[in-house]
Short mmCIF file of C-alpha atoms and ligand atoms in Angstrom, two decimals:
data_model
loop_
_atom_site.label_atom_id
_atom_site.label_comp_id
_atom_site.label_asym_id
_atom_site.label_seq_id
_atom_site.Cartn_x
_atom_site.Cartn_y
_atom_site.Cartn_z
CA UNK I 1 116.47 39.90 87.42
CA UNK I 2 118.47 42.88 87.65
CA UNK I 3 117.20 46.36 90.05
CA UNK I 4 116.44 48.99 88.39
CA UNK I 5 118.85 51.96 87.83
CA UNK I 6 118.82 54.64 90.39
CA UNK I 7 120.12 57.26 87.59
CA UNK I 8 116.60 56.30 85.40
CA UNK I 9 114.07 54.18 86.82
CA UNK I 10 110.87 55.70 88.40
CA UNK I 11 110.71 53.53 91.79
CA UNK I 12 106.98 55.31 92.77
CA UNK I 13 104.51 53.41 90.65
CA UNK I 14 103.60 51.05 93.43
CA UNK I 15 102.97 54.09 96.32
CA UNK I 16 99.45 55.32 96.95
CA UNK I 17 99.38 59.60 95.87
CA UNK I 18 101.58 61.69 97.82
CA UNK I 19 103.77 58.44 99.15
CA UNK I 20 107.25 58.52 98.46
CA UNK I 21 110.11 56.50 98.59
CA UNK I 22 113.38 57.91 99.93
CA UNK I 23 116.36 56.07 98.29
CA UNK I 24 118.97 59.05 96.98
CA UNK I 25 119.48 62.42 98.05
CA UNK I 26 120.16 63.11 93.79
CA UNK I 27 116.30 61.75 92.95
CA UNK I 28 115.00 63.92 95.65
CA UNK I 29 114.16 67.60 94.82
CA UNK I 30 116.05 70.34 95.93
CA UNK I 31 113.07 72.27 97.44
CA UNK I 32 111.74 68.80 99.48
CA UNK I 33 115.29 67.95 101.05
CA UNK I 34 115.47 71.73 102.24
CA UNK I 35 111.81 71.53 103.72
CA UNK I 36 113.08 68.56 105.72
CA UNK I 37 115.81 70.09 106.99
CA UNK I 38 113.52 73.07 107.82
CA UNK I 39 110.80 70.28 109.64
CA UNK I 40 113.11 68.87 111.64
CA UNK I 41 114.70 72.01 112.67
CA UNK I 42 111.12 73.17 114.00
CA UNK I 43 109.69 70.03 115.46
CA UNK I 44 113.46 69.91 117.49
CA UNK I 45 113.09 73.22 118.94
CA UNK I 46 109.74 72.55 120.07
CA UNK I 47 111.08 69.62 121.58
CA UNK I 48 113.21 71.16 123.90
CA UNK I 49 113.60 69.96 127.15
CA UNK I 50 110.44 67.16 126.70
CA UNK I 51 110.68 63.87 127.88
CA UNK I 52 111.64 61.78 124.63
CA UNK I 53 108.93 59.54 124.48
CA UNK I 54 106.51 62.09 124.71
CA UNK I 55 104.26 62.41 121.21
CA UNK I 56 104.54 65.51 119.33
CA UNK I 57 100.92 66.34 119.43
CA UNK I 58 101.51 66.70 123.69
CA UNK I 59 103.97 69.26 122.42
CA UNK I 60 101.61 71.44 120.06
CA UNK I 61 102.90 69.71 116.89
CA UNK I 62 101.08 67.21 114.93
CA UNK I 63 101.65 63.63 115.26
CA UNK I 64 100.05 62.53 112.09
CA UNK I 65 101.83 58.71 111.77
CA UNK I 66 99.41 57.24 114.73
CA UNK I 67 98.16 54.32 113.33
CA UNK I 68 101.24 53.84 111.03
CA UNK I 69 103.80 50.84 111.41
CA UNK I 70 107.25 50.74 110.01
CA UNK I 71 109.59 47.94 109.10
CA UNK I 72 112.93 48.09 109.83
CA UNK I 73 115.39 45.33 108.03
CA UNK I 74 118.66 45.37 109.02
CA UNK I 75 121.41 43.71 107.21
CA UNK I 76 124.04 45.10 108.98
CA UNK I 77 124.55 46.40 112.87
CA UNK I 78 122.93 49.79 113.89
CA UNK I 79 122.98 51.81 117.00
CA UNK I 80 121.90 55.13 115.81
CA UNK I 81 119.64 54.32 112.81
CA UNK I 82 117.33 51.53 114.78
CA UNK I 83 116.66 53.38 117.62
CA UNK I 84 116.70 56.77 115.92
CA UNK I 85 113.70 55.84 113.65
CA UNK I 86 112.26 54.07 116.63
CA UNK I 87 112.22 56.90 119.09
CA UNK I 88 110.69 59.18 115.30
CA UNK I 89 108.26 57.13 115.07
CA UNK I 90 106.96 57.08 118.60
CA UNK I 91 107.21 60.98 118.63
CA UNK I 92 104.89 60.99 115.74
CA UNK I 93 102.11 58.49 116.87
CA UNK I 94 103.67 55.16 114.99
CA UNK I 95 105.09 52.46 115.22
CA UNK I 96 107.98 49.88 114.67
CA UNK I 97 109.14 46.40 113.75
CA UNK I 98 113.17 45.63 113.87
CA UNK I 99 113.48 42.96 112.02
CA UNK I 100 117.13 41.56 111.46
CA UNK I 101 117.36 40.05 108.24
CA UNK I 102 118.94 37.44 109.05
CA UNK I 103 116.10 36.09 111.06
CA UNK I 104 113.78 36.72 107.62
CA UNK I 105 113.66 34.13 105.28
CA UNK I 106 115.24 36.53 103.01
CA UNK I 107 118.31 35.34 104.92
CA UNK I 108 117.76 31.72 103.57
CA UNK I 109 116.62 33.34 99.97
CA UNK I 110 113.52 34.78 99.71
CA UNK I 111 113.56 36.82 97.27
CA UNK I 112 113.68 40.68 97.91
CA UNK I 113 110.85 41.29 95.35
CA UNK I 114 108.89 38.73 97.25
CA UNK I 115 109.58 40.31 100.68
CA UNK I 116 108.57 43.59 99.15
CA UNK I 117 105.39 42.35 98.80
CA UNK I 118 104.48 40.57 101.37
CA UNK I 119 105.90 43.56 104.04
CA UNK I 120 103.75 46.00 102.34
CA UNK I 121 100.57 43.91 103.14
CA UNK I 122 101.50 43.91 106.83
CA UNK I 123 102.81 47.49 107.24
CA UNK I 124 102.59 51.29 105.85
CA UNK I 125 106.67 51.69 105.51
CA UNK I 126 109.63 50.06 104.97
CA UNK I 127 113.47 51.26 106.49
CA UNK I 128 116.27 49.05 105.03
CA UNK I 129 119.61 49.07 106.07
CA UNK I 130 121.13 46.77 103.45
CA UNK I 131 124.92 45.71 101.43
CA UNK I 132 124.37 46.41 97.70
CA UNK I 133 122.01 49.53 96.68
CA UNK I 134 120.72 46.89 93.88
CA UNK I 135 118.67 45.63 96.98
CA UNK I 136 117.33 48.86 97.89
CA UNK I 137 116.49 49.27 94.30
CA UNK I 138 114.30 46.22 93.86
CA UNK I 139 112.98 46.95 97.86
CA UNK I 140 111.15 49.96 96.65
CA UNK I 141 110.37 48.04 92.96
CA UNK I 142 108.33 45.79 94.24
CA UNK I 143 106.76 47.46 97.85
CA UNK I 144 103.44 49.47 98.03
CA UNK I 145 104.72 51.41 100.85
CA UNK I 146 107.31 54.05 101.42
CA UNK I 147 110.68 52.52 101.15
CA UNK I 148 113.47 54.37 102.94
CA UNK I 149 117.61 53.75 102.90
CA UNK I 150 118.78 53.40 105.89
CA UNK I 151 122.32 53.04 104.53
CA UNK I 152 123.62 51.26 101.47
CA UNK I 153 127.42 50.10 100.54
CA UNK I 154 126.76 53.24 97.85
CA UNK I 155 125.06 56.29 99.99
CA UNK I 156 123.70 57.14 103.59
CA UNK I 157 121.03 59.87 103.13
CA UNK I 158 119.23 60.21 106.56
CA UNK I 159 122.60 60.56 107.79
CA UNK I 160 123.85 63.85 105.50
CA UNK I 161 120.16 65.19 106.54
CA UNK I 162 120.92 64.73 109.87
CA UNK I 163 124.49 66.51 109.05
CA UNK I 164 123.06 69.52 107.49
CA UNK I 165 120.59 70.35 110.25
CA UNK I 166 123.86 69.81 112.04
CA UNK I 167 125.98 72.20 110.46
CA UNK I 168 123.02 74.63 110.65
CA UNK I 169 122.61 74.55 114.11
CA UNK I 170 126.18 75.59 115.17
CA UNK I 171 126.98 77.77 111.66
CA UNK I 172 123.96 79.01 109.99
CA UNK I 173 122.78 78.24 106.10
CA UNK I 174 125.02 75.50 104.91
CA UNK I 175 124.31 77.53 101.45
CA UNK I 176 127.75 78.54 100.56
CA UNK I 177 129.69 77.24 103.35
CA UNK I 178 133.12 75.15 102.50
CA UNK I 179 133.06 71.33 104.34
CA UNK I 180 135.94 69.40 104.35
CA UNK I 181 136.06 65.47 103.96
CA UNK I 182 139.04 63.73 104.92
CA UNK I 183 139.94 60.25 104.75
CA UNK I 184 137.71 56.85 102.82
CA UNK I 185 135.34 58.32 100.02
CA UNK I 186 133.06 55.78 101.34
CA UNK I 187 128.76 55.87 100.94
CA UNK I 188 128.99 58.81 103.61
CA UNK I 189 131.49 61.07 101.09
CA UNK I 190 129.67 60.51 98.37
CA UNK I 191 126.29 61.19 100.50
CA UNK I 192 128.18 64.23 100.94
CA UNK I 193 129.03 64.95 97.36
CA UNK I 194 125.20 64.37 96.37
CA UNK I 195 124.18 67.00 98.83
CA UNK I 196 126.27 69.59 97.78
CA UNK I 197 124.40 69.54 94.59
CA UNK I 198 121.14 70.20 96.45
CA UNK I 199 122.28 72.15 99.52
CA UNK I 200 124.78 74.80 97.12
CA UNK I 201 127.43 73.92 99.38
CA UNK I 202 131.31 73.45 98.48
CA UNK I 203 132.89 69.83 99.25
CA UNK I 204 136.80 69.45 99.65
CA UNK I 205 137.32 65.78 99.67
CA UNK I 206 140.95 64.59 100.36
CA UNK I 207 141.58 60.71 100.33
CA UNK I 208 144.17 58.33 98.79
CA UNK I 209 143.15 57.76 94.72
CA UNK I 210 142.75 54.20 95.31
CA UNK I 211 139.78 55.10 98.25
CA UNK I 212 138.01 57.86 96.05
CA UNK I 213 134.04 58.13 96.03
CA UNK I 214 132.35 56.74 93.57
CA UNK I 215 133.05 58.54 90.80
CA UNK I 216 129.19 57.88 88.82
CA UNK I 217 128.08 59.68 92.06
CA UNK I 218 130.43 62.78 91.40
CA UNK I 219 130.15 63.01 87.83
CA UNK I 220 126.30 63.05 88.13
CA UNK I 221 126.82 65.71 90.84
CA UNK I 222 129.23 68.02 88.76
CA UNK I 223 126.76 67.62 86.09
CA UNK I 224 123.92 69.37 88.40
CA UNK I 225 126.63 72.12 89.36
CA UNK I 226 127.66 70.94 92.57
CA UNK I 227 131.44 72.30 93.72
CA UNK I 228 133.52 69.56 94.67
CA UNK I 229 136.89 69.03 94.27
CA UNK I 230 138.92 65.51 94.94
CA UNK I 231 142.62 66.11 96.92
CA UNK I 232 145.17 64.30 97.87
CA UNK I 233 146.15 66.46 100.48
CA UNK I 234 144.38 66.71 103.77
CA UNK I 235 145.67 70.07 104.83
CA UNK I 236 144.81 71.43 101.79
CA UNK I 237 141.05 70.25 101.76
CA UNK I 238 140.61 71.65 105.31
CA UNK I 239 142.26 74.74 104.53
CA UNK I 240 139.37 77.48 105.61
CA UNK I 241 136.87 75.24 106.03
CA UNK I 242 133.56 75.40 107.91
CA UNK I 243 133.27 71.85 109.17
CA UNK I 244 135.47 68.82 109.30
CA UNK I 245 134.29 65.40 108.23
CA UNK I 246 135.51 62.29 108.64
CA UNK I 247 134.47 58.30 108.98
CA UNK I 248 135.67 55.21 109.98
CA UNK I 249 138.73 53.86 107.65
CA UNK I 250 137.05 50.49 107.65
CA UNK I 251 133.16 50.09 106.15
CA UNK I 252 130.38 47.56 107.44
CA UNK I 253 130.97 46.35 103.80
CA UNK I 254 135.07 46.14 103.57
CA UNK I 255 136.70 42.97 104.11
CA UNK I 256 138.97 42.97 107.25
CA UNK I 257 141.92 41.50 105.28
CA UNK I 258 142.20 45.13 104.07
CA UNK I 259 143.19 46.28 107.59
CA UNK I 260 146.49 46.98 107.20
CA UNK I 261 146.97 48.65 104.02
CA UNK I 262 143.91 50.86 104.37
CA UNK I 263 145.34 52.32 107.66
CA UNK I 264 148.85 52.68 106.37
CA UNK I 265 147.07 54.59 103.00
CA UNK I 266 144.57 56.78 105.88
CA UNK I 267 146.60 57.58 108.00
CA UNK I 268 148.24 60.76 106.74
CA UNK I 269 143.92 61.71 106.48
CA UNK I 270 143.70 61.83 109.98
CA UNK I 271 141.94 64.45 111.67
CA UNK I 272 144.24 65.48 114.44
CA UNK I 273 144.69 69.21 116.44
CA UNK I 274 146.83 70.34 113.66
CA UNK I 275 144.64 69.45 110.88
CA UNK I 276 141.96 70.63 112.89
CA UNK I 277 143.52 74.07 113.13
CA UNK I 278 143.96 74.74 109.53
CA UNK I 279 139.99 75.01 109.28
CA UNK I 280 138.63 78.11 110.33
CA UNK I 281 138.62 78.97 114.11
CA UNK I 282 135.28 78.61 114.52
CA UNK I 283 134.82 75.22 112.31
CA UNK I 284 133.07 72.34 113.40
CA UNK I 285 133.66 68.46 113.65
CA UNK I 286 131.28 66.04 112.36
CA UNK I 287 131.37 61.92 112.18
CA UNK I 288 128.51 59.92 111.59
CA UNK I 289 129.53 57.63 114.39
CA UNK I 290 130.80 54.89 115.31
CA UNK I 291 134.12 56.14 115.71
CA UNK I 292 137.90 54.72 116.40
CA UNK I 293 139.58 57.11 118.50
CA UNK I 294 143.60 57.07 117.70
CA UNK I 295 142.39 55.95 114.04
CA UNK I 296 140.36 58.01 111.62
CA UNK I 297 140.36 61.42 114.22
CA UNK I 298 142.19 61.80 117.61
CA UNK I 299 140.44 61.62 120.89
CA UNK I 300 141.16 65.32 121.42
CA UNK I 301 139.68 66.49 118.37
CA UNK I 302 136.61 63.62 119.16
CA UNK I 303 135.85 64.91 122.19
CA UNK I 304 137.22 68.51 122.05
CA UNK I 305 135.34 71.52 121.80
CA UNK I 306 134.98 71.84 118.30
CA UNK I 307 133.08 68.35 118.50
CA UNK I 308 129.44 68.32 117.57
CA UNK I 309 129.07 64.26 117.50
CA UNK I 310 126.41 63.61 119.95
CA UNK I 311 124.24 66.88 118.90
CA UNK I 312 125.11 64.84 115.28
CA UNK I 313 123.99 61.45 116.56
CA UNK I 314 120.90 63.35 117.96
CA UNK I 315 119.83 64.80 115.00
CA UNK I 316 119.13 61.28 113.36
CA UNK I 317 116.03 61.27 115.06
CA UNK I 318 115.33 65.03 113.98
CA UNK I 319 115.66 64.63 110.67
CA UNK I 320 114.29 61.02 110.51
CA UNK I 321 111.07 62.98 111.48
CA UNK I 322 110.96 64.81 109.07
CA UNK I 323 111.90 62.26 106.61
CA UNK I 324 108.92 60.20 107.66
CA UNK I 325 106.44 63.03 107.32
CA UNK I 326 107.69 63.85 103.93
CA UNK I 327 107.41 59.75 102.87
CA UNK I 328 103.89 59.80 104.04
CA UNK I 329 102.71 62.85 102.27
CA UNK I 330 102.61 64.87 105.61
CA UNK I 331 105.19 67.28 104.94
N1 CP W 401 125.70 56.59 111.90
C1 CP W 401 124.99 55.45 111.84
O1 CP W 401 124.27 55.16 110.87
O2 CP W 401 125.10 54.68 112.95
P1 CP W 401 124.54 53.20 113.15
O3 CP W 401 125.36 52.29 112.27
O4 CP W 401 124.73 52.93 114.61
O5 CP W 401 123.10 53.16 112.75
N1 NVA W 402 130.87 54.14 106.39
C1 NVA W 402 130.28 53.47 107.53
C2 NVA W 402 129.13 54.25 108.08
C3 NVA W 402 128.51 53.67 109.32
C4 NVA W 402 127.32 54.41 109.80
C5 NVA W 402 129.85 52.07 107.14
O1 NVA W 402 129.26 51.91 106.07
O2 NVA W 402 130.13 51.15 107.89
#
C-alpha cells in the first residue's frame, strides 16, 4: 500500500477534536507555527534558572500533559531529539517511552499501519524519528493519537522551530531577516526553505547542484511566496546575512561509500572565519548538531563567539514544548 501524499492527503481523520498531528512545517498554518514559537519563548523565560526537572506548574505555568504518555520510535541515533522530548514532557506533567525500533517487531516487519494501531491503544502520542517520510505518512494514517516527526530523510521540523526561537533570541523577529545555508541541501535545508514560507524570512542556499534540496519542497515553497534563492557560491549566499547555517556533509540516511566525493564537492561550502565575516558583524551561527569540526564549519567558527549551538541544542526542548501543547489541543 502506498502513504499518502504529504502535498494532499488529510492525515487528521483518526485524532480526537483539537488533536493534531505534526508532520510538515508547509501543512501547518502560518499563525499556529508562530504561536509555538511565541509558547516556547514564554514558558523558557519563565524557566530561567529552575532546576530542569522541575514541572511547569511549580513555575506558575500550566502543565496540562500529566497523565499523558508519549512514544518515541527511533530508527536512527538521537542525542538531542530523545532526551529533548523527554525532559518536555516531564516539564509538562507526561510521560515517555523510547522505544528503538529495532527492538519493535516493526524491525522484523510489522507493518507500520499495524504499529499505528496498536501504539495508539497504549499511549496518547506518538514521536518518530524514521528513514523515508512515506513511513511518517502511513504513522499518522493509521494512529489515533498525535503523530509527530522527529526527523525524516525529507524534513526536520522541531528542529527549524527550535532554530527560529533561536534566531529570535539573539536577533529579534526572524520576519524579514536574510539566513544563509551553506553546504548539503539535506532534510534540514529544505526544513529551512519550508519555513521561510511561513516565517517571511529570506533563504540564501549555496550547495553543489548535484546536493540541492529537494526541489518539490522549493517549488511548493516559491509557490506560497517564500524568497529563496539556490547558489553556487558560498560567499555570495552569506553575503549580509543574519545567521549562518550549516550541517553535517554526511546524512543518517547517506551511504558512507559517498565519503569522498561529497567532501571533495563540500568543501569549498565550508563555514570558516572568512566566510563567516562576509555575513553581517553581528550574524549568528547555527547547526543542528552533531557536528564535524575541520569538516562542514571550523572549530573557531564552532566554538567562537558568533556560535549559538548549545543555546540551539537547548531550544529543542523549548520548542518541543510548545509543539506538544499545540498537538494536544493545549496551545
Ligand atoms: N539535531 C538533532 O536532531 O540531534 P539528534 O540527532 O541528536 O537528535
Ligand atoms: N542532516 C542530519 C541531521 C541530524 C540531526 C541527518 O539527517 O543525519
Amino acid at each position: 500500500m502506498n502513504a499518502p501524499d504529504f502535498a494532499t492527503a488529510d492525515f487528521s481523520q483518526g485524532l480526537a477534536a483539537k488533536e493534531r498531528h505534526f508532520l510538515e512545517l508547509d501543512q501547518i498554518p502560518a499563525e499556529a507555527l508562530r504561536r509555538i514559537v511565541d509558547e516556547a519563548q514564554r514558558r523558557k523565560r519563565a524557566r530561567l534558572g529552575a532546576p530542569k526537572g522541575l514541572r511547569d506548574d511549580r513555575l506558575g505555568l500550566t502543565a496540562p500533559l500529566e497523565g499523558r504518555a508519549l512514544a518515541m520510535v527511533f530508527e536512527k541515533p538521537s542525542t538531542r531529539t530523545r532526551v529533548s522530548f523527554d525532559m518536555a514532557m516531564r516539564q509538562l506533567g507526561g510521560e515517555t517511552l523510547v522505544l528503538n525500533a529495532q527492538d519493535l517487531q516493526l524491525g522484523r516487519g510489522e507493518s507500520v499501519s499495524d504499529t499505528a494501531q496498536v501504539l495508539s491503544g497504549y499511549v496518547d502520542g506518538v514521536m518518530l524519528r524514521t528513514f523515508r517520510p512515506e513511513t511518517l505518512a502511513e504513522m499518522a494514517e493509521h494512529a489515533t493519537v498525535p503523530v509527530i516527526n522527529g526527523l525524516t530523510d525529507r524534513s526536520h521540523p522541531c528542529q527549524i522551530l527550535a532554530d527560529i526561537l533561536t534566531f529570535e533570541e539573539a536577533r529579534g523577529p526572524i520576519k524579514g531577516a536574510r539566513l544563509a545555508w551553506t553546504g548539503d541541501g539535506n532534510n534540514v535545508a529544505a526544513t529551512f526553505v519550508q519555513a521561510a514560507a511561513a516565517f517571511e524570512f529570506e533563504l540564501a542556499i549555496a550547495c553543489p547542484p548535484e546536493l540541492d534540496p529537494d526541489p518539490t519542497i522549493v517549488a511548493a515553497a516559491r509557490d506560497r511566496g517564500a524568497q529563496v534563492e539556490i547558489l553556487r557560491d558560498a560567499a555570495a549566499a552569506v553575503a549580509g546575512a543574519d545567521a549562518v547555517i550549516t550541517d553535517t556533509w554526511l546524512s543518517m540516511n547517506d551511504p558512507q561509500d559517498v565519503r569522498e566525493s561529497r567532501h571533495r564537492a563540500l568543501q569549498p561550502y565550508q563555514v570558516d572565519a572568512a566566510l563567516m565575516a562576509k555575513a553581517k558583524a553581528d550574524a549568528i551561527f547555527l547547526h543542528c548538531l552533531p557536528a564535524h569540526r575541520g569538516e562542514e564549519a571550523t572549530a573557531e567558527v564552532m566554538d567562537g563567539s558568533q556560535s549559538v549551538i548549545f543555546t540551539e541544542a537547548e531550544n529543542r526542548m523549548h520548542a518541543q514544548k510548545a509543539i506538544l501543547l499545540w498537538c494536544f489541543g493545549a496551545l
